Coordinates of C-alpha atoms and ligand atoms in Angstrom, one line a residue:
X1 CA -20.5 -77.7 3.6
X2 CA -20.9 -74.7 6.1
X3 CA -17.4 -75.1 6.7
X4 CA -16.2 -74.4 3.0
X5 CA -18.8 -70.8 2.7
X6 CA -17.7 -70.0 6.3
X7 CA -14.0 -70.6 5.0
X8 CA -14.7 -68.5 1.8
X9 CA -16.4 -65.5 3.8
X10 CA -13.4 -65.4 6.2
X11 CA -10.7 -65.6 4.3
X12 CA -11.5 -64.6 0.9
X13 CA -11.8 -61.1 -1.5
X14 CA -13.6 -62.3 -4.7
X15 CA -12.4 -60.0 -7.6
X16 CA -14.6 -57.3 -9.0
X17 CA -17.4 -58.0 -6.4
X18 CA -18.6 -55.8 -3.6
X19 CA -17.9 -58.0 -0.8
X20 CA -20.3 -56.0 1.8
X21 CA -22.9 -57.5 -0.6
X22 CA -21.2 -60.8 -1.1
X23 CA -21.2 -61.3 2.6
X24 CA -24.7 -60.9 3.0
X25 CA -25.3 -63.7 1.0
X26 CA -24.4 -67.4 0.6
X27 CA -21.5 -68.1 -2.3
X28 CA -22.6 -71.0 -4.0
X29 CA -19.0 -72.9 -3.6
X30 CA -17.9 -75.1 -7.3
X31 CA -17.4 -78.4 -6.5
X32 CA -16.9 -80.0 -9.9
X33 CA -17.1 -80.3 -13.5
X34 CA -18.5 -81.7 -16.6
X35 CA -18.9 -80.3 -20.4
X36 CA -20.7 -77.2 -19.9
X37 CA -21.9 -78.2 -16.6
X38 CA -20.8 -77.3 -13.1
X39 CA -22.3 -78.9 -9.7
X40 CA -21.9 -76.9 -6.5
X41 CA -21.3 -78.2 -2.9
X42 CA -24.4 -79.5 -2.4
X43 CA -25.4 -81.3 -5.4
X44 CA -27.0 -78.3 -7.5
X45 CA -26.2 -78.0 -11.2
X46 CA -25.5 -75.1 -13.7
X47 CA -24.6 -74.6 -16.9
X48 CA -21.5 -72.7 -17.2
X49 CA -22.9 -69.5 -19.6
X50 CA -20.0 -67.1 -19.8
X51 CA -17.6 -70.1 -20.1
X52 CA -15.7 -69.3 -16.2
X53 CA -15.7 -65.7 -17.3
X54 CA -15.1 -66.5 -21.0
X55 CA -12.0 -68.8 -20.8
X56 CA -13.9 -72.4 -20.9
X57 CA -13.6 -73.9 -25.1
X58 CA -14.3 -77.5 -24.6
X59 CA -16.0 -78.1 -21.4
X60 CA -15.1 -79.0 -18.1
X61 CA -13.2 -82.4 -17.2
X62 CA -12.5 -82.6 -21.6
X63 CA -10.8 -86.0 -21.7
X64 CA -7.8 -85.1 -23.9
X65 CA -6.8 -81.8 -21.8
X66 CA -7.5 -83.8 -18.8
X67 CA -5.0 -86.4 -20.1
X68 CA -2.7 -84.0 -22.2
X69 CA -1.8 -82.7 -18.1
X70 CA -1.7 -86.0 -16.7
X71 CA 0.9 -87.0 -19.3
X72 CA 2.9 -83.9 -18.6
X73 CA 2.5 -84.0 -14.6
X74 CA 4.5 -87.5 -14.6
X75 CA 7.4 -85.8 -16.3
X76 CA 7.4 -82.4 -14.4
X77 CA 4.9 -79.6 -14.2
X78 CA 7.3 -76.3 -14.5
X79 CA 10.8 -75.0 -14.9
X80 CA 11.7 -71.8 -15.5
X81 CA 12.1 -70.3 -19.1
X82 CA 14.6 -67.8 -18.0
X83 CA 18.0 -69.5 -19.5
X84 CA 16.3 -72.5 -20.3
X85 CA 13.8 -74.1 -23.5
X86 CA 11.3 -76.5 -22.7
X87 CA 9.5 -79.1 -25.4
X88 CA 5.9 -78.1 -24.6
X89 CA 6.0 -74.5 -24.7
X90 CA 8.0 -74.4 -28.3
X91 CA 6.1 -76.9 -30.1
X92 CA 2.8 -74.5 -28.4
X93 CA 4.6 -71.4 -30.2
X94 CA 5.2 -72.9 -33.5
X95 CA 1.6 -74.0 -33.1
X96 CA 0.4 -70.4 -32.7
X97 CA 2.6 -69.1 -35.3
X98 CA 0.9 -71.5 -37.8
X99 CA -2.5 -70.4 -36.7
X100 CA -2.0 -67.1 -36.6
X101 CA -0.6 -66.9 -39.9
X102 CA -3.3 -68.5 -41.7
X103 CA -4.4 -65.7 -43.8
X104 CA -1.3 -65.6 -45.3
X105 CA -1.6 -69.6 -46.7
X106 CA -4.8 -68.2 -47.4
X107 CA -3.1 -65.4 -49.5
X108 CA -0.3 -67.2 -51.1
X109 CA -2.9 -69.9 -52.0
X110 CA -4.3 -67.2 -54.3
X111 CA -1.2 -65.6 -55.7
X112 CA -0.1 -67.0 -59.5
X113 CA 3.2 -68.8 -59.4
X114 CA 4.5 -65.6 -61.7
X115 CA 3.5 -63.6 -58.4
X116 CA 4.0 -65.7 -56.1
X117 CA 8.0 -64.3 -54.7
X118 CA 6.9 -60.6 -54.4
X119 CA 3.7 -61.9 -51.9
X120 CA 5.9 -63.9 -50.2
X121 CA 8.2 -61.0 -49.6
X122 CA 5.4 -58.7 -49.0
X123 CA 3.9 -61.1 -46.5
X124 CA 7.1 -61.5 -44.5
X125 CA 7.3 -58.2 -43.0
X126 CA 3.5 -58.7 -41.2
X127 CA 4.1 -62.7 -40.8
X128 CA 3.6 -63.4 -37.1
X129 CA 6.8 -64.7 -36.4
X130 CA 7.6 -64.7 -32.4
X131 CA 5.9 -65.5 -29.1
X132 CA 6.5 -64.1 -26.0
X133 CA 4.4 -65.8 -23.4
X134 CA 3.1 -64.7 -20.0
X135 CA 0.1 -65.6 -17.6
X136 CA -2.8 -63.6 -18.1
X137 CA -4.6 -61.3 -20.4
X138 CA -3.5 -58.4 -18.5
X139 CA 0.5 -59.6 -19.1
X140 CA 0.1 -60.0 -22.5
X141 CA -1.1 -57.1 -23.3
X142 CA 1.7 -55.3 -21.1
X143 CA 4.4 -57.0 -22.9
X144 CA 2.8 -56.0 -26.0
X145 CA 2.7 -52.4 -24.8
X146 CA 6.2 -52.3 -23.2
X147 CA 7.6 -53.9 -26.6
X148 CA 6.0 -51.4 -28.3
X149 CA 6.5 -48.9 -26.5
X150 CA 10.5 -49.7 -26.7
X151 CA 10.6 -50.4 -30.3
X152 CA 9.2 -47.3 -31.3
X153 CA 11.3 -45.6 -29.2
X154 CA 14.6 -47.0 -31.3
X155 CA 13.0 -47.1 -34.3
X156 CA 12.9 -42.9 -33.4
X157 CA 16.2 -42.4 -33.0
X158 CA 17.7 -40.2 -30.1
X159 CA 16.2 -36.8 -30.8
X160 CA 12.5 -37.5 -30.6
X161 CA 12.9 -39.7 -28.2
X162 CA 14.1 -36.5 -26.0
X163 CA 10.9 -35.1 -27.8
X164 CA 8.1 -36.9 -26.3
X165 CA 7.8 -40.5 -25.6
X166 CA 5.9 -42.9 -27.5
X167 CA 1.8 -42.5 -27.8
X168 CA -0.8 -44.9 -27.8
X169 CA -4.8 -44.6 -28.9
X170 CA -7.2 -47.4 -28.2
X171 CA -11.1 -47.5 -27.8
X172 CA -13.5 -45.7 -25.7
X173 CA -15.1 -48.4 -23.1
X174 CA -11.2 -50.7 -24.3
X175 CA -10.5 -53.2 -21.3
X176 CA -7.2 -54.5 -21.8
X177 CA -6.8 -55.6 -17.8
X178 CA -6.3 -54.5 -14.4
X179 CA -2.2 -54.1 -14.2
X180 CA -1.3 -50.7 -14.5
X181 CA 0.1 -50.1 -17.9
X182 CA -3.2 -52.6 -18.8
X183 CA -5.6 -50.1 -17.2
X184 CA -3.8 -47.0 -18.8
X185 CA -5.0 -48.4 -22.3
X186 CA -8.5 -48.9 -21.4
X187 CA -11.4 -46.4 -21.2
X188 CA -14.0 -47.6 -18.7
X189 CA -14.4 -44.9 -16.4
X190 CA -15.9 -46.5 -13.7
X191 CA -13.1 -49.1 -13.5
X192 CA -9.9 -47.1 -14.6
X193 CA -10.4 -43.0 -13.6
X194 CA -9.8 -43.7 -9.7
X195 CA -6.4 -45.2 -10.6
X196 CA -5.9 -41.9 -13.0
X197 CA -2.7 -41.0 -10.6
X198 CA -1.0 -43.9 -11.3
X199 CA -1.3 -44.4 -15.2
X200 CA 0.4 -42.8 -18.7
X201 CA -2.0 -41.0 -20.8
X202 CA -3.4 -42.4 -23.7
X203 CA -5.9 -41.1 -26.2
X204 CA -9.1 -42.4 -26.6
X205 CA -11.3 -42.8 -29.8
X206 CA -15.1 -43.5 -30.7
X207 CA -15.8 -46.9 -31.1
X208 CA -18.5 -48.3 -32.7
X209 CA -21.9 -48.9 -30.7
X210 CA -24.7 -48.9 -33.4
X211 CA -27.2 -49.3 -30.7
X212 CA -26.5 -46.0 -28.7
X213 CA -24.4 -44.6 -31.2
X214 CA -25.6 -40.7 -32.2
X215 CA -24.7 -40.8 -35.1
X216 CA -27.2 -43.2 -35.8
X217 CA -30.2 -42.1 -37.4
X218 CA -32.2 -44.5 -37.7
X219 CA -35.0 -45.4 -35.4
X220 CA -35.1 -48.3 -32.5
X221 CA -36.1 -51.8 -34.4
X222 CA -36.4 -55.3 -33.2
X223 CA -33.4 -56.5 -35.0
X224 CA -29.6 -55.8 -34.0
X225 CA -28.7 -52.6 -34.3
X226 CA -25.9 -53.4 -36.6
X227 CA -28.1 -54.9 -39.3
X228 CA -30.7 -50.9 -39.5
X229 CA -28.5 -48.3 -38.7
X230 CA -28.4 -45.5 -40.7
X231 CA -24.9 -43.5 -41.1
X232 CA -21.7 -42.5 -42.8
X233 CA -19.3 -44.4 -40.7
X234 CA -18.5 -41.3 -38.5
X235 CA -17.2 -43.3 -36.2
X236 CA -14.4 -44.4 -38.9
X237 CA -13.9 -40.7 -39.8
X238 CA -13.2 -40.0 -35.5
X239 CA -10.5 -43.0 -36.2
X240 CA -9.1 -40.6 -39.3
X241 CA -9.4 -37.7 -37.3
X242 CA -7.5 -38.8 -34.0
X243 CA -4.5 -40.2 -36.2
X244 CA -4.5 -36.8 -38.1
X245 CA -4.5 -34.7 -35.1
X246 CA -1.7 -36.2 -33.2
X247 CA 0.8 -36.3 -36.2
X248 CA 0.0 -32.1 -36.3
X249 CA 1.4 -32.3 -32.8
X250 CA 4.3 -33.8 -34.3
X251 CA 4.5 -37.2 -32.2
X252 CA 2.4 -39.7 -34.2
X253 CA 0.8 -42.3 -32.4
X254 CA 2.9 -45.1 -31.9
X255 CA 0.6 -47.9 -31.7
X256 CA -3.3 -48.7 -32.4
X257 CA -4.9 -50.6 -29.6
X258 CA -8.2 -52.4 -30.1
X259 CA -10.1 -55.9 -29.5
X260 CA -11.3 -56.8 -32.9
X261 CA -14.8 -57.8 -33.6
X262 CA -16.9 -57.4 -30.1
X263 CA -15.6 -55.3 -27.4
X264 CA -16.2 -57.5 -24.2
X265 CA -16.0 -55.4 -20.6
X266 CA -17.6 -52.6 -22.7
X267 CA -20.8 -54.2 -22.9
X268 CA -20.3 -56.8 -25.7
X269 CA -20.3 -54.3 -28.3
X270 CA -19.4 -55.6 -31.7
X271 CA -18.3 -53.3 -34.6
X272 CA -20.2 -53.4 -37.9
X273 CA -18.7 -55.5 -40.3
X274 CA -16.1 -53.1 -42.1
X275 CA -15.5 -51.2 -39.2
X276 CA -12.0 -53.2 -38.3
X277 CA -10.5 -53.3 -41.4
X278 CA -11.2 -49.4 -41.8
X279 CA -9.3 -48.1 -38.7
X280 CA -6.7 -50.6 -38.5
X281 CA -6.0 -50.0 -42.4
X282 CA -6.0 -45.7 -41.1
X283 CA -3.5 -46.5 -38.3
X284 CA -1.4 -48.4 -40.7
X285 CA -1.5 -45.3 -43.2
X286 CA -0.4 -43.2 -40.5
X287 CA 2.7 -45.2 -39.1
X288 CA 0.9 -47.0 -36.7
X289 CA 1.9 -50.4 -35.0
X290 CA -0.9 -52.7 -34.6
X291 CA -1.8 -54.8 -31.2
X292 CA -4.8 -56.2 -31.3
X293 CA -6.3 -57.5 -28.0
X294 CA -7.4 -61.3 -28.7
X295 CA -8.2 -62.3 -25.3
X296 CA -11.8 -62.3 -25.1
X297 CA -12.3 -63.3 -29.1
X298 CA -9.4 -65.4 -29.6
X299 CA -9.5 -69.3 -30.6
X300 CA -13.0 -69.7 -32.8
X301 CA -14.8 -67.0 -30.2
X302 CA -16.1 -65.1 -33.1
X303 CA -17.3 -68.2 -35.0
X304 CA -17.1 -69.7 -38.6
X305 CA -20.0 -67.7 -40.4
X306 CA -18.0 -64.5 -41.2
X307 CA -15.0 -66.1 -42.4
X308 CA -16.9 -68.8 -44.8
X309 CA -19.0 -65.1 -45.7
X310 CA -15.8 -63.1 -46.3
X311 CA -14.5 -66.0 -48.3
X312 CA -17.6 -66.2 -50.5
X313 CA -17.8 -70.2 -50.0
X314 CA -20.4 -72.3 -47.5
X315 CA -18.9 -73.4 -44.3
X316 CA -19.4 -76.6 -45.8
X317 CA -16.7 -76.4 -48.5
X318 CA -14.2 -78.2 -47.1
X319 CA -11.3 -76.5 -49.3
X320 CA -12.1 -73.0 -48.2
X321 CA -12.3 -72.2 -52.1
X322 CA -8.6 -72.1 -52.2
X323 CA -7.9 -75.7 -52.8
X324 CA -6.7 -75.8 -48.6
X325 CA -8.4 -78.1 -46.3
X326 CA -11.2 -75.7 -44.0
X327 CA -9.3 -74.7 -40.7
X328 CA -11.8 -72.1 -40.0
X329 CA -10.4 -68.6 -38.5
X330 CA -9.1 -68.9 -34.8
X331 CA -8.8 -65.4 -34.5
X332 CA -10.9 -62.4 -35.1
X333 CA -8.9 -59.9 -37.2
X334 CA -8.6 -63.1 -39.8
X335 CA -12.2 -62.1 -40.1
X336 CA -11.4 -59.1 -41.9
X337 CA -7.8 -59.6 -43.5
X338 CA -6.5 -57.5 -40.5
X339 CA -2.7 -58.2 -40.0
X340 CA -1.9 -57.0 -36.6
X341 CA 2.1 -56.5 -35.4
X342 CA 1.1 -58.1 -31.9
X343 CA -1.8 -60.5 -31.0
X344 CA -2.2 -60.7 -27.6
X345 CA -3.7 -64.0 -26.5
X346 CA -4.5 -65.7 -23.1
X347 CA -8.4 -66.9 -21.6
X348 CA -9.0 -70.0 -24.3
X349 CA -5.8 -70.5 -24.6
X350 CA -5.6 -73.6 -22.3
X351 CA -9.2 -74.2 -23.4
X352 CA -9.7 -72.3 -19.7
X353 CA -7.6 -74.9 -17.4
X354 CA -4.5 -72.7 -16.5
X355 CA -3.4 -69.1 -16.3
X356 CA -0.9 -69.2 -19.5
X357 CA -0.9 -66.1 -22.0
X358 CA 0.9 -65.3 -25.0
X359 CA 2.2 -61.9 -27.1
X360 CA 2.6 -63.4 -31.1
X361 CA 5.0 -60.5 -32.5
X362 CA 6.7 -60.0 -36.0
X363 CA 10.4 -60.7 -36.5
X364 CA 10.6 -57.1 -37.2
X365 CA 10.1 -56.1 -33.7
X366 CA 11.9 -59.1 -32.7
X367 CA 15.1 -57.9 -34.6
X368 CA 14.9 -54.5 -33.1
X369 CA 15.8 -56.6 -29.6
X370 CA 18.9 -58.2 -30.8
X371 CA 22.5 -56.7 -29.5
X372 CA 25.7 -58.3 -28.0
X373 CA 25.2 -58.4 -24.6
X374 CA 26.6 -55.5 -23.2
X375 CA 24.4 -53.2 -25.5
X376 CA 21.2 -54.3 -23.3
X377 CA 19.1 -54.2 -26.1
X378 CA 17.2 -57.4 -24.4
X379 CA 14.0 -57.3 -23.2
X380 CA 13.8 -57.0 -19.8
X381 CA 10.6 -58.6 -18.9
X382 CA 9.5 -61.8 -17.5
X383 CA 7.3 -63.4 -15.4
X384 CA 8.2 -66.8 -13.1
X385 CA 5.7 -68.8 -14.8
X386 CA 6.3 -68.1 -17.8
X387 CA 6.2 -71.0 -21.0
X388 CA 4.6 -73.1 -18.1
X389 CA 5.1 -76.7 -19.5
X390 CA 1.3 -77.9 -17.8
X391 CA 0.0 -75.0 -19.5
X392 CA 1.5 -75.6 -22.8
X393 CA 0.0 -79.0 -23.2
X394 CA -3.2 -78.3 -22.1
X395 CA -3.0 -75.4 -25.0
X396 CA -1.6 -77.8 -27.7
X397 CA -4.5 -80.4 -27.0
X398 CA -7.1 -77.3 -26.9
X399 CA -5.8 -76.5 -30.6
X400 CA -5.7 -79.6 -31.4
X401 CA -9.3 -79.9 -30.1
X402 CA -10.4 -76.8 -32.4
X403 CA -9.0 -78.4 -36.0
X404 CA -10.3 -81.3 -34.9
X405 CA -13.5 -81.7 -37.9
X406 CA -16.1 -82.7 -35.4
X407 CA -15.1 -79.3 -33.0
X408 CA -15.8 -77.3 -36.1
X409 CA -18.7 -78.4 -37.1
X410 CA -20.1 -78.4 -33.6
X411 CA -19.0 -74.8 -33.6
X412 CA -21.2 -74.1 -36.6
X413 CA -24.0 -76.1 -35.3
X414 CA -24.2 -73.9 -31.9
X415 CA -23.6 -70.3 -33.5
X416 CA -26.7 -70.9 -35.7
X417 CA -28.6 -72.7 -32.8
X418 CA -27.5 -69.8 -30.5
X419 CA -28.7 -67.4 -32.9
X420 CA -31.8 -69.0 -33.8
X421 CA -32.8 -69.2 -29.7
X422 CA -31.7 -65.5 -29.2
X423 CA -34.7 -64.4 -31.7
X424 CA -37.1 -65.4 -28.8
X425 CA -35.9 -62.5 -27.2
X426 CA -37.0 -60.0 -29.7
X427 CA -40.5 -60.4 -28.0
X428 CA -39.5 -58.6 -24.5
X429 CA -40.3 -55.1 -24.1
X430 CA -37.0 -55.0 -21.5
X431 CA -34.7 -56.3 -24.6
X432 CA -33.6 -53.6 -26.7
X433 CA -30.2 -54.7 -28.5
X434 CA -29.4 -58.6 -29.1
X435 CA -25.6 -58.4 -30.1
X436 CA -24.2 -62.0 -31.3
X437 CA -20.9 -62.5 -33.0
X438 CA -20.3 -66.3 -33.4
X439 CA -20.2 -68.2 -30.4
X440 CA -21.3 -65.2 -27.6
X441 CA -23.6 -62.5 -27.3
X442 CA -24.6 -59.9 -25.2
X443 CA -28.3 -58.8 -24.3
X444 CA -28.7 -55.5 -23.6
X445 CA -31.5 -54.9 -20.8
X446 CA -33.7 -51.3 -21.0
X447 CA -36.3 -49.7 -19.9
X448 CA -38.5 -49.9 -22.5
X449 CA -37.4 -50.8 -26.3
X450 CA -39.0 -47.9 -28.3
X451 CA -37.3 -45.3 -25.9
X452 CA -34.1 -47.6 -25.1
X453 CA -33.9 -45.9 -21.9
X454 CA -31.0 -47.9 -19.7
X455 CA -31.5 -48.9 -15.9
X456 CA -29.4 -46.7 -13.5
X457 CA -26.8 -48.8 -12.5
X458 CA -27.7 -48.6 -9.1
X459 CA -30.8 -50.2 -10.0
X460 CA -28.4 -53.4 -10.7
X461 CA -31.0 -54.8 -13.2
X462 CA -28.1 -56.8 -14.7
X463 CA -27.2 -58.4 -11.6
X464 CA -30.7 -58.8 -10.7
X465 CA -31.5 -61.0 -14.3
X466 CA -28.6 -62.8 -13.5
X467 CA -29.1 -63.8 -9.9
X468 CA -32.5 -65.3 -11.4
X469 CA -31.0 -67.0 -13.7
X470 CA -28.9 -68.9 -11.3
X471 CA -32.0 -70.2 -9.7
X472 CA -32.9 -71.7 -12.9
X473 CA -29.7 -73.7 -12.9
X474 CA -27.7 -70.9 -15.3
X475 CA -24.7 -69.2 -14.5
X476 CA -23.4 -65.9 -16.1
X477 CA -22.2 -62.1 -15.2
X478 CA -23.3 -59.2 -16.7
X479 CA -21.7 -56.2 -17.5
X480 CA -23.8 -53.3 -16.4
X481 CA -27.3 -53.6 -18.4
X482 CA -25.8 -56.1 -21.0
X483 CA -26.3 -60.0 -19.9
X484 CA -23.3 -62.2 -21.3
X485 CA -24.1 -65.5 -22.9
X486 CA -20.6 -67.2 -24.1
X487 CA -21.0 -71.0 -23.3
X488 CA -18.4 -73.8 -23.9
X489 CA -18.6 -74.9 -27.3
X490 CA -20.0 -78.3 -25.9
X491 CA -22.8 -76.8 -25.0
X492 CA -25.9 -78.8 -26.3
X493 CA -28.7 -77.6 -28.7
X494 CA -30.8 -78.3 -25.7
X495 CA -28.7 -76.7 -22.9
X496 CA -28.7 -73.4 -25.4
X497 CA -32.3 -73.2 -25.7
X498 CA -32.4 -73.8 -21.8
X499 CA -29.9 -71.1 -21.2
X500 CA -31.5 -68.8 -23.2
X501 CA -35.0 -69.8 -22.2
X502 CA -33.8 -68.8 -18.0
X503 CA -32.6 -65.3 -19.2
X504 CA -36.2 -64.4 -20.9
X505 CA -37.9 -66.1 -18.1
X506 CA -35.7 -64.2 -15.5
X507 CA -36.3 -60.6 -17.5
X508 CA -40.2 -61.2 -17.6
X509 CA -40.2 -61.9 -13.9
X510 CA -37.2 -59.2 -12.2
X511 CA -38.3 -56.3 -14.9
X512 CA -42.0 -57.0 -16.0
X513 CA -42.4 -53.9 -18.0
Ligands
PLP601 C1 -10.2 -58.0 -24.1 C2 -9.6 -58.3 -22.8 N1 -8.3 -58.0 -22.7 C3 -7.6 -58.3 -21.5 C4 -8.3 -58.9 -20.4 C5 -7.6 -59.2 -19.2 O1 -7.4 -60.5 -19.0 P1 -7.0 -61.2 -17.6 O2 -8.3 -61.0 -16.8 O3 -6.7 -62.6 -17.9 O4 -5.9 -60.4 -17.1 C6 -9.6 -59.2 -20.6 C7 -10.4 -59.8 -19.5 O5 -11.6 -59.8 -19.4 C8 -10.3 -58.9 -21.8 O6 -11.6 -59.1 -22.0

């Protein structure tokens, strides 16, 4: 056992961690595996809370995805998807295609017969129609950009593009990932300014935080700051206004970047329902490409209850009101009609066995990409890895996982449970914001709840909660103040009262108020 932490501590550099302090402590070392359990080296077990930093769906050890990569490891685990196809990794993009397009059955489904053509041909141009896959979040989200980037760029024609290159505006406190043209999307100054030399400029717009937002008028309240505030959607207008001042400078912003829903590395900040469909329906007005960042809320993240809301039926209607069997939503935007030009997907998608990410993009873009050869209108991009055949099949059983009936109404049953516990919270003077969409939540940690005065970050009250936690058998990360609960969807009614029972217990006792 000493042998493995000794082996860790020599070798090792843990990502994102301050390894002075890492050193001064012992790791606990993962030794295995089960549902939303993990057991360390010497026997102790944890529930898993922030799903292996959000990627986990099903568990650890899921029989099918365990056997779905068995199958595939007796017939070979990789080749190379530069000159060559491989049966996996299509059958996974037709897959994605299908669900990613879902709101346009959804759409059709409604249309007369009489009207039926003209939304067909409507619907082609935003159909989701291509993927491009990669490894990470991070590379999805740089194919996305470069694609973008490039399209716009022909789409210009020569003289503007002498003119000024293509812009981009995403979210203030976006994380889109740590590769360069990843970090020059995002707006987290504490991760992104010291690597300011390196990166594009991109502009930056309000996002929605109801909790600390100052447009906000309305006073703190034990409820989620969503549900009181009191204002006039300034934070839409900022959208309006960003759009509108970059097309005076005469080079309109190429591309809108966002994460739909919740903002993760911001500090689990969702946006008011409304808010999405707002800006994204502003960029479109104003020329704007669409690439919304899926990696955190992709695959049933954001849960069931908005889409069966938004749809005006019960979850239990199993046609959906539209006469279709219930697949609920996999994706976020589908939660507010939001068509997006590239989804950008990786984390769940091999229910959080493999590094495997994909870049859905319509045939539009795609067509822009198509020359004879010696026009080199390809896209020159690729990673070794890429269309991995073990992580295709561990992503087609996770799908298959997710439509499976039982999955979704397991999904259901934790997003109520999981918000039902989380009331318990309300109670702690140290709790000032509970923030839940679906199946995660963040738990914002403060001074005192009247005042919602935040910790200095070098008083690491974040880490502190959390570091108790793990002594009741709970594992999770916070960002900051905010304390990240997103556990497997396997997660017991039990286990989520336990889970959320260890971070109240481990606020009363590190921040006693
Ligand atoms: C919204 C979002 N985009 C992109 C990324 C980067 O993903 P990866 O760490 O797999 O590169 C993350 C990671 O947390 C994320 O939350």
């Amino acid at each position: 056992m000493r042998r493995l932490v000794q082996l860790d501590r020599q070798f090792v550099w843990h990502p994102f961690t301050q390894m002075r302090e890492w050193l001064r402590n012992r790791p606990i070392v993962i030794a295995e595996g089960q549902d939303a359990v993990m057991r360390d080296i010497d026997g102790r077990k944890y529930l898993d809370a922030n799903a292996s930093i959000w990627t986990n769906l099903h568990g650890h050890n899921h029989p099918k995805i365990n056997a779905a990569i068995r199958r595939q490891l007796g017939k070979i685990a990789h080749s190379s998807a530069l000159g060559l196809a491989n049966e996996p990794a299509s059958s996974l993009a037709g897959k994605l295609v299908q669900a990613a397009n879902r709101i346009y059955d959804l759409r059709l489904a409604t249309c007369d017969s009489a009207g039926k053509p003209a939304c067909e041909s409507q619907i082609a141009n935003h159909k989701l129609a291509k993927v491009f896959f990669s490894d990470d979040g991070s590379t999805a989200l740089e194919a996305a950009l470069k694609l973008a980037y490039e399209f716009t760029r022909r789409a210009r024609g020569k003289s503007a593009r002498r003119a000024a290159p293509a812009k981009f505006l995403s979210l203030a406190g976006g994380y889109h990932g740590d590769t360069v043209g990843a970090v020059a999307l995002g707006h987290i100054d504490l991760f992104h300014q010291r690597y300011s030399g390196l990166l594009f400029k991109t502009g930056e717009v309000m996002a929605p935080y109801c909790y600390r937002c100052p447009f906000n008028r309305a006073k703190p309240e034990r409820a989620d700051a969503r549900e009181y505030r009191r204002c006039h959607w300034e934070c839409v207008g900022k959208v309006e206004q960003r759009f509108s001042a970059q097309k005076r400078r005469g080079n309109p912003y190429a591309a809108f970047v966002f994460e739909p829903l919740m903002q993760g590395a911001a500090g689990m900040i969702p946006q008011p329902p409304g808010w999405l469909r707002q800006a994204t329906d502003i960029a479109r007005a104003h020329g704007a490409l669409l690439i919304a960042d899926e990696v955190m809320t992709g695959f049933g993240r954001t849960g069931l209850a908005a889409a069966a809301r938004d749809r005006r039926t019960s979850p239990d209607d199993s046609s959906g009101g539209h006469g279709l069997p219930l697949q609920p939503n996999l994706f976020a935007c589908q939660h507010e009609g939001v068509r997006p030009d590239f989804l950008c997907l990786a984390k769940g998608l091999t229910g959080g066995y493999l590094p495997m990410a994909a870049t859905l993009t319509t045939q539009k873009i795609f067509d822009a990409f198509l020359g004879e050869y010696e026009e080199f209108k390809t896209f020159f991009h690729g990673h070794s890895y890429t269309a991995n055949q073990l992580g295709a099949v561990a992503a087609l059983a996770s799908l298959e996982i997710l439509q499976d009936p039982e999955s979704i109404r397991s999904r259901q049953a934790l997003e109520k449970t999981l918000h039902d516990e989380l009331q318990t919270l309300w109670g702690l003077p140290n709790i000032g914001d509970v923030r839940q969409v679906g199946l995660m939540a963040g738990i914002e940690l403060v001074k005192d709840w009247r005042t919602r005065e935040p910790y200095a970050l070098r008083e690491r009250a974040g880490i502190r909660v959390c570091e108790a936690m793990a002594k009741y058998g709970v594992l999770t990360r916070p960002i900051g103040n905010v304390v990240v609960l997103m556990p497997p969807y396997c997660i017991t009614r039990a286990q989520t009262r336990r889970m959320v029972a260890a971070l109240g217990d481990s606020v009363k006792t590190v921040l006693r108020a």
